[in-house]
Amino acid sequence: MIYSMPYGKQTICQDDIDAVSKVLSADLITTGPKVKEFEDALSLYCGVKYAVAVSNGTAALHLVSLVLLKPEDKVLTTPNSFLATSNSILYVGAKPVFIDICEDGNIDLDLCEKELIKDPKIKAIYGVSFSGNMLNQQKLKWLKEKYGVIIVEDNAHAIGAEQDNIKAGSCKNSDCSIFSFHPVKNLTTGEGGAITTNSKEIYEKLMVLRNHGMERKVDIAPWYYEMHSLGFNYRITDFQCALGLSQLEKLDEFLEKRRSIARCYHNGFENTIVKPLYSYNEGSAYHLFVVRIKSNSKKELFEKLIAHGIGVQLHYIPINKQPYYKGLGYGNEKTSVMNKYYEEALSLPMYPLLSADEQGHVISSLLEILNG
Ligand SMILES: *Cc1c(COP(=O)(O)O)cnc(C)c1O
């Protein structure tokens, strides 16, 4: 048996293909009825008032930052994310402040509170539900009530996640949440993203900024529009939303499969030197399955796993250590938990189509390589 697994991939079925084909032969292939249908289905799924679908997750973060931040605002954020989370803060001239993570890979909200006490200039917290494991909702609620801080949940990993009956994207304890529908994520539209919020004011601003800042005024004239804010073209197409709708119907099945793979990995690595990032969490959306391994050469381990047909990845290189960020003066923050995490972390293959045989191969190969 020759194995060849990526660390993550999409699940596209015939009904997805049919749904896209149907829209491709319709009159409107961008901003037609499917966009609104997808947004309505998303808001219903998440239990939130409003959803705005956009061209990708980074665009979603950019629009959120445009609406919620002002230049020079300080924003607490995590070094353990994809670049886009903190880049979106820089896009609008605001200042990311990198805070260390907890052992579960999420931003340390207790450290965030210390910063909020020290520095009243801090306007917002941009946290990430890392790997699909939501930010501690009780702590978010506390920080919001006590300090009035703006909270953005980057839920790019977490569509379908739940904590104490609070669904990712419901914005129960945050101002906005964003999703990404890139093919490795739990639900895909090819490229795509969305913002959810319970604020009508934020929603209306996002809708305008997604489309160049254009506001149509048909009551004045059928052709008339005005621009009051500098927006972008961050629209998503109708056929992408048709794919999103079709994927959303299957999301709970995808999640069940991801959770069963997580259980299989937990069993396989019990009492070994391979330590899953956190104990099994039924509420995690398991976008990633990260393990921690103390090894002398992670590069060698990576190469051996890839030679066994096992696509591994590393999520993430600390953002504050990137050359661009170093050029801005970042990189020397006290992020010892993150630094140690970065030395030990490894993401194993995790996607609904991963077979039981492949899961077994991942477990036995990893243990064999480490014990070899
Ligand atoms: C994927 C991802 C993004 C960016 O989404 P795109 O759709 O690729 O632009 C942002 N944040 C996190 C945590 C991600 O994983």
CSV table of C-alpha atoms and ligand atoms in Angstrom, one decimal, residues 55-61 80-86 127-131 154-157 178-185 190-193 287-288 315-316, ligand 1:
chain,number,residue,atom,x,y,z
A,55,SER,CA,-14.3,36.8,-1.3
A,56,ASN,CA,-12.0,35.2,1.3
A,57,GLY,CA,-11.3,35.1,5.0
A,58,THR,CA,-8.6,37.8,4.8
A,59,ALA,CA,-11.1,40.2,3.2
A,60,ALA,CA,-13.4,39.4,6.1
A,61,LEU,CA,-10.8,40.4,8.6
A,80,ASN,CA,-0.2,31.5,16.8
A,81,SER,CA,-2.3,32.1,13.7
A,82,PHE,CA,-2.1,32.5,10.0
A,83,LEU,CA,-0.5,35.8,9.0
A,84,ALA,CA,-3.9,37.3,8.0
A,85,THR,CA,-5.1,37.8,11.6
A,86,SER,CA,-2.6,40.4,12.5
A,127,GLY,CA,-8.4,35.9,19.1
A,128,VAL,CA,-8.3,32.7,17.1
A,129,SER,CA,-10.2,29.6,17.8
A,130,PHE,CA,-7.1,27.6,17.2
A,131,SER,CA,-7.6,24.2,15.5
A,154,ASP,CA,-11.2,34.6,14.1
A,155,ASN,CA,-13.2,31.4,13.6
A,156,ALA,CA,-11.5,30.4,10.3
A,157,HIS,CA,-10.8,27.0,11.9
A,178,ILE,CA,-15.0,35.7,10.7
A,179,PHE,CA,-14.8,32.4,8.8
A,180,SER,CA,-12.7,31.3,5.9
A,181,PHE,CA,-13.9,28.9,3.2
A,182,HIS,CA,-10.5,28.1,1.7
A,183,PRO,CA,-10.4,24.4,0.6
A,184,VAL,CA,-8.4,23.2,3.6
A,185,LYS,CA,-11.0,24.6,6.0
A,190,GLY,CA,-13.1,27.5,-3.3
A,191,GLU,CA,-12.0,30.9,-2.0
A,192,GLY,CA,-14.4,32.6,0.3
A,193,GLY,CA,-15.1,34.0,3.7
A,287,HIS,CA,-9.9,21.7,11.7
A,288,LEU,CA,-6.4,20.6,12.8
A,315,HIS,CA,0.7,25.6,12.5
A,316,TYR,CA,2.1,28.2,13.0
B,1,LIG,C1,-7.2,30.5,6.6
B,1,LIG,C2,-7.1,31.5,7.7
B,1,LIG,C3,-7.3,32.9,7.5
B,1,LIG,C4,-7.4,33.5,6.1
B,1,LIG,O1,-8.4,33.0,5.3
B,1,LIG,P1,-8.3,33.1,3.7
B,1,LIG,O2,-9.7,32.6,3.3
B,1,LIG,O3,-7.3,32.1,3.3
B,1,LIG,O4,-8.0,34.5,3.3
B,1,LIG,C5,-7.3,33.7,8.6
B,1,LIG,N1,-7.1,33.3,9.8
B,1,LIG,C6,-6.9,32.0,10.1
B,1,LIG,C7,-6.7,31.5,11.5
B,1,LIG,C8,-6.9,31.0,9.0
B,1,LIG,O5,-6.6,29.8,9.3
